[in-house]
XYZ file of C-alpha atoms in Angstrom:
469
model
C 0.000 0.000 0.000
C 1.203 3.561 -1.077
C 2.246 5.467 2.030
C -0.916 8.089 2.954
C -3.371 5.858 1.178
C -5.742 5.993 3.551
C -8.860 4.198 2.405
C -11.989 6.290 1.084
C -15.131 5.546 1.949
C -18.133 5.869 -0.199
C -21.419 4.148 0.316
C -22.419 2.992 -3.396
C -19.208 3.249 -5.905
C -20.216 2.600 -9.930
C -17.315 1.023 -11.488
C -17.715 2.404 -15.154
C -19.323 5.424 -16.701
C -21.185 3.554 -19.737
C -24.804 3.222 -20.541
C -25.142 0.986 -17.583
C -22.543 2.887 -15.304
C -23.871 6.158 -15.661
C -27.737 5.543 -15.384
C -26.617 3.035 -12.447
C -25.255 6.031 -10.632
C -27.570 8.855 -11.482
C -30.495 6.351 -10.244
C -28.897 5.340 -7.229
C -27.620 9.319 -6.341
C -31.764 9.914 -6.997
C -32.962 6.913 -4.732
C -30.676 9.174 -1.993
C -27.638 7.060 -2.453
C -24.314 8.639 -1.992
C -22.765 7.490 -5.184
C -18.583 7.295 -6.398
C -18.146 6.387 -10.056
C -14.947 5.633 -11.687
C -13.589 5.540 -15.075
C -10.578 4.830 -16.369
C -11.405 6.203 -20.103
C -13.989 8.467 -21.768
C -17.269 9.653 -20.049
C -20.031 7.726 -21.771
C -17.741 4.267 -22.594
C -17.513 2.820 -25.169
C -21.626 3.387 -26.948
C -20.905 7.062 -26.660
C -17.560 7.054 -27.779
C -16.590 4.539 -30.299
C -20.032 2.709 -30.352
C -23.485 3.449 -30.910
C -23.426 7.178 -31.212
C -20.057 7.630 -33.559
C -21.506 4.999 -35.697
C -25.002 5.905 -36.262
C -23.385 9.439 -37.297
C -21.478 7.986 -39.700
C -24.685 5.930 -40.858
C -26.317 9.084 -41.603
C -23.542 10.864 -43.149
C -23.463 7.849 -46.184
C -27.498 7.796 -46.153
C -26.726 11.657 -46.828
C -24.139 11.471 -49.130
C -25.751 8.314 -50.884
C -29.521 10.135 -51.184
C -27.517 13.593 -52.285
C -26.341 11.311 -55.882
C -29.851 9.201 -55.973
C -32.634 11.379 -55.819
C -33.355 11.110 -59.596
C -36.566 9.250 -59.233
C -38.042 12.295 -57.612
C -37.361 14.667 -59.324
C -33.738 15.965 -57.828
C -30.554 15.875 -59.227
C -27.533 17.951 -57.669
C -24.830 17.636 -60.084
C -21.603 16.100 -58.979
C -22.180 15.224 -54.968
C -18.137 16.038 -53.118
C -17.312 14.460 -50.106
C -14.598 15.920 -47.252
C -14.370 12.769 -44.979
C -12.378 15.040 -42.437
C -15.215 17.424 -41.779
C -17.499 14.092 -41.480
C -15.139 12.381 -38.706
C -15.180 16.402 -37.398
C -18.755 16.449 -37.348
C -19.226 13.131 -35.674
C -16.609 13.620 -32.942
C -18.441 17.164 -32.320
C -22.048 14.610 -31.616
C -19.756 12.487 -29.646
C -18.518 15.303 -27.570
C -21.851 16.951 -26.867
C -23.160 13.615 -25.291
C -20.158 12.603 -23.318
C -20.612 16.312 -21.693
C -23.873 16.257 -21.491
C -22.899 12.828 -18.817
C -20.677 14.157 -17.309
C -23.207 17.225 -16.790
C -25.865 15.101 -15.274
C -23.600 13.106 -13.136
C -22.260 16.079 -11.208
C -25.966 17.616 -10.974
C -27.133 14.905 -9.281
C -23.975 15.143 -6.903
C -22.106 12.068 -8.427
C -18.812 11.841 -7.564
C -16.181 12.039 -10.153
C -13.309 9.512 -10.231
C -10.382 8.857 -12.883
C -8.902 5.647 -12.799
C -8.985 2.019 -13.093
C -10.676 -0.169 -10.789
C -9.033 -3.523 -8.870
C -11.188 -5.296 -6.184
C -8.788 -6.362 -3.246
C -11.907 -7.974 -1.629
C -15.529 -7.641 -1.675
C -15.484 -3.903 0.247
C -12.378 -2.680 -1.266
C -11.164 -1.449 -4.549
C -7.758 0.402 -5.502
C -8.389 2.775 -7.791
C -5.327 3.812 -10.145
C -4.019 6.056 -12.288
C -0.537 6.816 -14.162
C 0.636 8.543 -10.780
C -1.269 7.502 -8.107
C -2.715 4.369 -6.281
C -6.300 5.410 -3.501
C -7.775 2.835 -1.440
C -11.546 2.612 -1.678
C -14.176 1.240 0.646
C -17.598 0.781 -0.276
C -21.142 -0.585 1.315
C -22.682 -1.671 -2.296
C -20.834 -2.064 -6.247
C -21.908 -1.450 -9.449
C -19.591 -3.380 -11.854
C -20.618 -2.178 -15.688
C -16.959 -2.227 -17.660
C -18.242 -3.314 -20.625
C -17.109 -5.239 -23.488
C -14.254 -4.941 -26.113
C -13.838 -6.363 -29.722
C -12.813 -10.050 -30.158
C -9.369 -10.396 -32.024
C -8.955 -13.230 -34.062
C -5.165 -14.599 -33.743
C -4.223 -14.514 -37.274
C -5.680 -11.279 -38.021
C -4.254 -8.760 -35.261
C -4.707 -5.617 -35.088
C -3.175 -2.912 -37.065
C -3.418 0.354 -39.270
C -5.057 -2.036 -41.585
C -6.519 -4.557 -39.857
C -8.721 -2.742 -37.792
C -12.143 -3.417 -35.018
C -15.509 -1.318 -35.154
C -13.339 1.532 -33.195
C -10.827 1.819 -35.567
C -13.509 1.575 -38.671
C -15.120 4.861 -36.706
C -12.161 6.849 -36.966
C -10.309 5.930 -40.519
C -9.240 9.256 -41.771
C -10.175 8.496 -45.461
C -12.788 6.220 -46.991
C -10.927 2.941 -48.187
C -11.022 2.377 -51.628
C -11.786 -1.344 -50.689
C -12.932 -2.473 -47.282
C -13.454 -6.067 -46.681
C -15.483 -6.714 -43.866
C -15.118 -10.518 -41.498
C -18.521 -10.923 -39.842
C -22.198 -10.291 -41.016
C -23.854 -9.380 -37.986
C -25.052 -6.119 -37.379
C -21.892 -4.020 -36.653
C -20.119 -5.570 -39.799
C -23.586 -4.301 -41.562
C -23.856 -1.194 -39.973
C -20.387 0.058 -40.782
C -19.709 -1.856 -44.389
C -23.110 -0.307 -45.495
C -21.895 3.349 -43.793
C -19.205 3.213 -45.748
C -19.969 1.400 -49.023
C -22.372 4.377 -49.158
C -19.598 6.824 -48.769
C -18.073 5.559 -51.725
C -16.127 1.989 -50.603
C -15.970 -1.137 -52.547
C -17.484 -3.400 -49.588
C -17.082 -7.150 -49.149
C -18.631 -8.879 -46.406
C -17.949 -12.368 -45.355
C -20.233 -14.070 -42.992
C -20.093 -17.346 -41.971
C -23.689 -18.399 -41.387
C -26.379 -19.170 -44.505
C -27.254 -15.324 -44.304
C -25.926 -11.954 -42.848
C -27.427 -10.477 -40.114
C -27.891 -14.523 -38.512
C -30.264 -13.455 -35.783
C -33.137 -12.245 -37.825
C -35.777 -14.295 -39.573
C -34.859 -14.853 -43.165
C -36.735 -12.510 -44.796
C -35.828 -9.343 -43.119
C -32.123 -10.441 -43.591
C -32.555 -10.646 -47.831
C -34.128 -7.464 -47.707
C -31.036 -5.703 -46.566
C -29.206 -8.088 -48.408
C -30.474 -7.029 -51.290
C -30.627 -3.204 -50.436
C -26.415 -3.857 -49.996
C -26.188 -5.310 -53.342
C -27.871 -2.759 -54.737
C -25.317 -0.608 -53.326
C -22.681 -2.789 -54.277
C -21.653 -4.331 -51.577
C -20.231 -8.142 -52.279
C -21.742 -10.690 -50.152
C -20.043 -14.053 -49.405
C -21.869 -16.253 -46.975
C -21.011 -19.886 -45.655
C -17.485 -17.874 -45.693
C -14.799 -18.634 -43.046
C -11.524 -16.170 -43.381
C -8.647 -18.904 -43.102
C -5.314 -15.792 -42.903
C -4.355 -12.881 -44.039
C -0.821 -10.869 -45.903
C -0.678 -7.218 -45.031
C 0.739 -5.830 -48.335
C 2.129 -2.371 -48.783
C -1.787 -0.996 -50.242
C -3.982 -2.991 -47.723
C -4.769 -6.393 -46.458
C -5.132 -9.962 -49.233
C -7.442 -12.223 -47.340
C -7.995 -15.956 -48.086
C -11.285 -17.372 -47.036
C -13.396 -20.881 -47.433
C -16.043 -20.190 -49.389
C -19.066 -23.420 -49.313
C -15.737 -25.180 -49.646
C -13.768 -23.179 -52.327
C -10.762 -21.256 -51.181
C -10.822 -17.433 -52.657
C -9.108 -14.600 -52.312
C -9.983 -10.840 -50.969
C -8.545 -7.822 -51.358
C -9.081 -4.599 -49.167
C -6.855 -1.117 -48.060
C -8.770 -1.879 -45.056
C -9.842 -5.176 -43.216
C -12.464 -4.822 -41.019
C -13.248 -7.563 -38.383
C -16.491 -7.770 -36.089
C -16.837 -11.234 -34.902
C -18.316 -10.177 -32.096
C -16.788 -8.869 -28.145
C -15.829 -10.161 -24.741
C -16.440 -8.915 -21.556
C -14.212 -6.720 -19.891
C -13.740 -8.990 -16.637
C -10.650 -10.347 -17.020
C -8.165 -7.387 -14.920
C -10.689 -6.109 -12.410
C -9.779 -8.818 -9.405
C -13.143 -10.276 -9.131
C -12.223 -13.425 -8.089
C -10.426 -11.454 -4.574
C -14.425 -9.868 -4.136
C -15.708 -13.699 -4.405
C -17.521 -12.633 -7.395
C -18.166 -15.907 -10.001
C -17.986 -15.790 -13.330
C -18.881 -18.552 -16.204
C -17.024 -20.170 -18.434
C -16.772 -17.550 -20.764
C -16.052 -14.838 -18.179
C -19.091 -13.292 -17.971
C -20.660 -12.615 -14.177
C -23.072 -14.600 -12.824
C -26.260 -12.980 -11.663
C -29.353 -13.175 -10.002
C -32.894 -11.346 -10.777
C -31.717 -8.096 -9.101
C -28.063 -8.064 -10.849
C -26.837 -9.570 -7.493
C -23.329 -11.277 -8.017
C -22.229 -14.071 -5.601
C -21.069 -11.416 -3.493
C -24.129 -10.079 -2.037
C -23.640 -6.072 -1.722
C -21.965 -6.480 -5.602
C -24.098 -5.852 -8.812
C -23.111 -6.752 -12.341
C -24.622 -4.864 -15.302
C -24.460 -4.425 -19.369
C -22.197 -6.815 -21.345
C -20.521 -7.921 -18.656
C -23.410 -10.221 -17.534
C -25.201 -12.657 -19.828
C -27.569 -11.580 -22.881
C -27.648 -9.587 -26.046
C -24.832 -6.549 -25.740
C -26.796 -3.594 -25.957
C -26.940 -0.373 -24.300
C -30.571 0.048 -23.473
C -30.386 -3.435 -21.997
C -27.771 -1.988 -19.850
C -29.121 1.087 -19.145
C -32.861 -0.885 -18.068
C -30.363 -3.317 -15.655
C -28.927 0.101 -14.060
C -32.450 0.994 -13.150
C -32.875 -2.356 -11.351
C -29.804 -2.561 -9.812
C -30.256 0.479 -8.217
C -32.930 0.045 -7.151
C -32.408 -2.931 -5.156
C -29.786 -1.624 -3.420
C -32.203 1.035 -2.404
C -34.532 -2.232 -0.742
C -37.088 -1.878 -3.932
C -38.483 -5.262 -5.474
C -37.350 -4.816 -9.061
C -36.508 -7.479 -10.958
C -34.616 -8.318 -15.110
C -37.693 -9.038 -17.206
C -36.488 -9.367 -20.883
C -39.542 -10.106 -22.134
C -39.649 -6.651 -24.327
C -36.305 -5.989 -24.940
C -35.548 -4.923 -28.560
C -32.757 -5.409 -31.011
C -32.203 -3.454 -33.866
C -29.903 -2.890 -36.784
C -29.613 0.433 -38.062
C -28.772 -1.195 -41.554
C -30.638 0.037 -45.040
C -33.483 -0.695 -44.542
C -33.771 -1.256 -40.880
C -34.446 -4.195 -39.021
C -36.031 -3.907 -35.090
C -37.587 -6.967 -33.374
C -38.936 -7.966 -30.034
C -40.433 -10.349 -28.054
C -41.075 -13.740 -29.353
C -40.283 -14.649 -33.090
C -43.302 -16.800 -34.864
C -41.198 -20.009 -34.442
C -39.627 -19.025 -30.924
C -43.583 -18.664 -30.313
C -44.440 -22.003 -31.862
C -41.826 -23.570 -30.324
C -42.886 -22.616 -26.558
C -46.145 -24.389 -27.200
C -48.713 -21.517 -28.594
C -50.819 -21.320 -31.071
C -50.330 -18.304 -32.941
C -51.204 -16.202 -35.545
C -48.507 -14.071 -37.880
C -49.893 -11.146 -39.765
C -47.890 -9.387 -41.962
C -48.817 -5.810 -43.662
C -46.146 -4.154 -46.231
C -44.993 -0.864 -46.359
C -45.777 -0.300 -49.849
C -49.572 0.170 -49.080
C -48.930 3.026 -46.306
C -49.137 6.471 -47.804
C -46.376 7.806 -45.928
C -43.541 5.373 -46.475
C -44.464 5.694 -50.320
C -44.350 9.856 -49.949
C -40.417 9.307 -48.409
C -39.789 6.839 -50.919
C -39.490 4.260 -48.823
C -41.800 1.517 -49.106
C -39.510 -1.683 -49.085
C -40.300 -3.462 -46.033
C -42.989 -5.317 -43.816
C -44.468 -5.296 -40.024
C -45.029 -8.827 -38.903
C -47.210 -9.606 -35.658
C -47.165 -12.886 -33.253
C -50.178 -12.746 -31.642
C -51.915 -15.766 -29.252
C -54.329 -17.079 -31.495
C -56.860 -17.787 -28.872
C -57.479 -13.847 -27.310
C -54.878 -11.848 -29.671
C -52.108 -11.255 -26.627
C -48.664 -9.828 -28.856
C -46.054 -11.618 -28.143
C -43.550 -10.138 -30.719
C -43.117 -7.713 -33.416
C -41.163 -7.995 -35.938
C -40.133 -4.668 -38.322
C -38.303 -4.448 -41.854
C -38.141 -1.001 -43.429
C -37.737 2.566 -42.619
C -37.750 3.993 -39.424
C -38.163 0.137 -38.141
C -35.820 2.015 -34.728
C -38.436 4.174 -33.545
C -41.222 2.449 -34.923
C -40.434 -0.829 -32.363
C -40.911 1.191 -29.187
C -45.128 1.176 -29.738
C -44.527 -2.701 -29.616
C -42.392 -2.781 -27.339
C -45.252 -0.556 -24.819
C -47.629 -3.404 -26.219
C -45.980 -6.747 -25.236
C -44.791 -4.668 -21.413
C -48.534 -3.869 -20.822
C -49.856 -7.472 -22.242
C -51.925 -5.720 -24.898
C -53.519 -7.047 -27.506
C -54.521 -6.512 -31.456
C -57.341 -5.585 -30.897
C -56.305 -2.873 -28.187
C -53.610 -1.693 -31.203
C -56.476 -1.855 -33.802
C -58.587 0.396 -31.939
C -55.741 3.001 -30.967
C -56.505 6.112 -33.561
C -52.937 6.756 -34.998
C -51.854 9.907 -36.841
C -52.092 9.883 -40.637
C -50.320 10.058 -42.977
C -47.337 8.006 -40.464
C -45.207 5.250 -40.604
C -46.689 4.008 -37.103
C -50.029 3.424 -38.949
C -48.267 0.573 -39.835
C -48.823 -0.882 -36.336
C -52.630 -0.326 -36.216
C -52.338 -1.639 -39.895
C -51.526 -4.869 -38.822
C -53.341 -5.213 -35.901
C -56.312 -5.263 -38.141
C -54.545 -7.737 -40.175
C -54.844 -10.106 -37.143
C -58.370 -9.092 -36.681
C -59.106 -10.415 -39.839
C -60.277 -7.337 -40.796
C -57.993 -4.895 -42.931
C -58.593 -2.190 -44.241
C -55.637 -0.913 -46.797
C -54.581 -4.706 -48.338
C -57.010 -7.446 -50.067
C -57.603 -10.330 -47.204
C-alpha cells in the first residue's frame, strides 16, 4: 500500500461510466444514495464514444451522401455530390462530444462523484483505484460493476493500421477504396453499409447461410439485397482462413461453401463479435463468479455471488446492448435502495440500423411455436402506407405474433424505414400485455409510418382495411 493511502469511503461506488454505469449512478444518487463512479477512459464508454453514437453518425452521413447522388426518381438531381471525410469524422466527434458532456453534466448535478482511474477489487469492500501517478484505497457498502465489453481479435488477423475493429472503422481518416469486412452481424452491416455508401468497394464475409444470422430470413434478404444494390459483395457460408498485409492494404484468403478465394481490401475490417471486460478487475479477490466464458453470474436483481456487488451491461449474460444496460442500471439500483425490481427481458428490442432497418422484439413466430402456442402471424407491407411511399421508402414489412386464442402480442417484428423508432409502440404493447385488438382500436396519426402498427393489428383481426384479405 502507497504510504498516505488511507482508504476512502463511499457508500455505493459505480465502477464504469457507460450506458449501464452512468444511469446506475444517477439512479442510485436519486434513490438518496451517496454514489462514487470511476472511469478509467472516456465519459459515456464505449456506446458514446466509439459505439453506438459515432456509428449511427457515420450511418447518416453515407445515407446523406448516398440520397444527395440518388434522388433522380423524384425529381432531384444535384450535379456532382463532393465528399470531405475530415469534416465528417469532425462532425461526428463534435455529436460524440456533446453527449459525453452532457454525462458528465448530469452526473455532477445529481452530486455524483467524479473519479479517474482504473478499478481492482482487493476484496468484496475494497477497490484500488489507479491512475498513471497515483494508487487510492476505496471502501464501499454496495458495487456497481458495468466495464463493458471490447472487440474479439482473431489470432491470425491482429490488429493494425489495416486490420482494424468497429473503433478503428469509426475513426479511418479516409474512406478505403476497398474495405473487406469478417462478420455479417449487425456491426459488420452497420459500418460496411456506412461506408460502401460513402463511396467503398465493400465485401462482407459471414459465416452463417445469411448476414445479419439473428433475424428471420426474410428481413435479412431485404437488406441483403438493399447492400447489393449498393454494391456491396456478399459471401456467406465464408470462413476467413489468414491474411498478408501488403504495402496498399490487407489480401485475405477465405473458405467459401468449400472453395478457397481470395480478398482484397486497403482496409480489413473484423467484427466477430466482443468479450467482456472482466478479465483485470480482481473479481475473483471480491468472491464474485464468473462462467465459463467470463461473464458474471447474476441473479434477478443483478446480485453477483457477493451479495452487496451488482453486475450490469455486457458484462453479464444476454444480447450486448446499451438500453439493456441502461434498463439493468435501473434495477440494480434500485435494489440496493430495498425496492423489489426485478430483469424481465420479455420486451427488450434489437435493432440494426442497416438500409433498410431491421427492429424486433419479443417472441419470433417459431420461438412462439416452439414454446407451445398457437399463434397467428400477420404481416402488412410498407408499400400500401401512404407515408412510407411519400419518403420513398416503401420496401419493407411489419409482422405480428399474436396468441391465437385472445390476440395477446407476443412479438413484433419490423423491416423497413424507421423500423428504430417504430419498435418502441410494440415494445409498450408486449410490457402492458396488450392485444390486437387494443392496437387496432388506438386512432394513430395519418399520414405516419406508425399506422403501420394499427395496420396490422387489423390484419390479425381479420379485418384490414388498406390490403385485399
Amino acid at each position: 500500500m502507497v504510504v498516505g493511502d488511507f482508504p476512502e469511503e463511499v457508500d455505493t461506488l459505480v465502477v464504469g461510466s457507460g450506458p449501464g454505469g452512468y444511469v446506475a449512478a444517477i439512479r442510485a444518487a436519486q434513490l438518496g444514495q451517496k454514489v462514487t463512479i470511476v472511469e478509467k477512459e472516456n465519459m459515456g464508454g464505449v456506446c458514446l464514444n466509439v459505439g453506438c453514437i459515432p456509428s449511427k453518425a457515420l450511418i447518416e452521413a453515407g445515407h446523406r451522401y448516398h440520397d444527395a447522388g440518388n434522388s433522380d426518381d423524384m425529381g432531384i438531381s444535384v450535379g456532382e455530390v463532393n465528399l470531405d471525410f475530415s469534416k465528417v469524422q469532425k462532425w461526428k466527434q463534435s455529436v460524440v462530444e456533446k453527449l459525453t458532456g452532457g454525462v458528465e453534466g448530469l452526473l455532477k448535478g445529481n452530486e455524483v462523484d467524479i473519479v479517474r482511474g482504473e478499478a481492482y477489487f482487493v476484496d468484496d469492500t475494497t477497490v484500488k483505484i489507479m491512475d498513471e501517478k497515483t494508487s487510492q484505497t476505496y471502501k464501499f457498502k454496495n458495487c456497481i460493476v458495468a466495464t463493458g465489453s471490447s472487440p474479439i481479435e482473431l489470432p491470425k488477423f491482429k490488429w493494425s493500421d489495416k486490420v482494424v475493429s468497429s473503433t478503428g472503422a469509426l475513426a479511418l481518416k479516409e474512406v478505403p477504396e476497398k474495405m473487406v469486412v469478417i462478420g455479417g452481424g449487425y456491426i459488420g452491416v452497420e459500418l460496411g453499409s456506412a461506408y460502401a455508401n460513402l463511396g467503398a468497394e465493400v465485401t462482407i464475409l459471414e459465416g452463417t447461410k445469411q448476414i445479419l444470422p439473428g433475424f428471420e430470413k426474410q428481413m435479412s434478404q431485404l437488406v441483403s439485397r438493399r447492400l447489393k444494390k449498393a454494391g456491396v459483395t456478399i459471401k456467406t457460408e465464408a470462413f476467413a482462413q489468414e491474411m498478408e498485409e501488403t504495402e496498399n492494404g490487407v489480401k485475405v484468403k477465405a473458405e467459401v461453401k468449400g472453395k478457397e478465394e481470395e480478398f482484397e481490401g486497403n482496409v480489413l475490417l473484423v467484427t466477430v463479435g466482443r468479450r467482456p471486460n472482466t478479465d483485470e478487475l480482481g473479481l475473483e479477490q471480491a468472491g464474485v463468479e464468473l462462467d465459463d466464458k467470463g461473464f458474471v453470474t447474476i441473479d434477478k436483481q443483478c446480485r453477483t455471488s457477493s451479495s452487496n456487488i451488482y453486475a450490469i451491461g455486457d458484462i453479464v449474460a444476454g444480447p450486448a446492448l446499451a438500453h439493456k444496460a441502461s434498463y439493468e442500471a435501473k434495477v440494480a439500483a434500485e435494489a440496493i435502495s430495498g425496492e423489489a425490481a426485478e430483469i424481465d427481458y420479455t420486451a427488450i428490442p434489437e435493432v440494426v440500423f442497416s438500409g433498410p432497418e431491421l427492429a424486433s422484439v419479443g417472441l419470433t413466430e417459431k420461438e412462439a411455436k416452439d414454446q407451445g402456442y398457437d399463434v397467428v402471424a400477420s404481416k402488412f407491407p410498407f408499400q400500401a402506407n401512404g407515408r412510407a411511399l411519400s419518403l420513398n421508402e416503401s420496401e419493407g414489412f411489419m409482422k405480428m405474433v399474436t396468441r391465437k386464442e385472445d390476440g395477446l402480442v407476443l412479438g413484433v417484428q419490423i423491416a423497413g424505414h424507421n423500423a428504430s423508432d417504430m419498435i418502441s409502440e410494440a415494445c409498450v404493447a408486449i410490457e402492458a400485455g396488450m392485444t390486437a385488438e387494443d392496437l387496432a382500436l388506438t386512432i394513430h396519426a395519418h399520414p405516419s409510418l406508425g399506422e403501420i402498427t394499427m395496420e396490422t393489428a387489423e390484419v390479425a383481426l381479420g379485418m384490414p382495411v388498406h390490403i385485399v384479405k
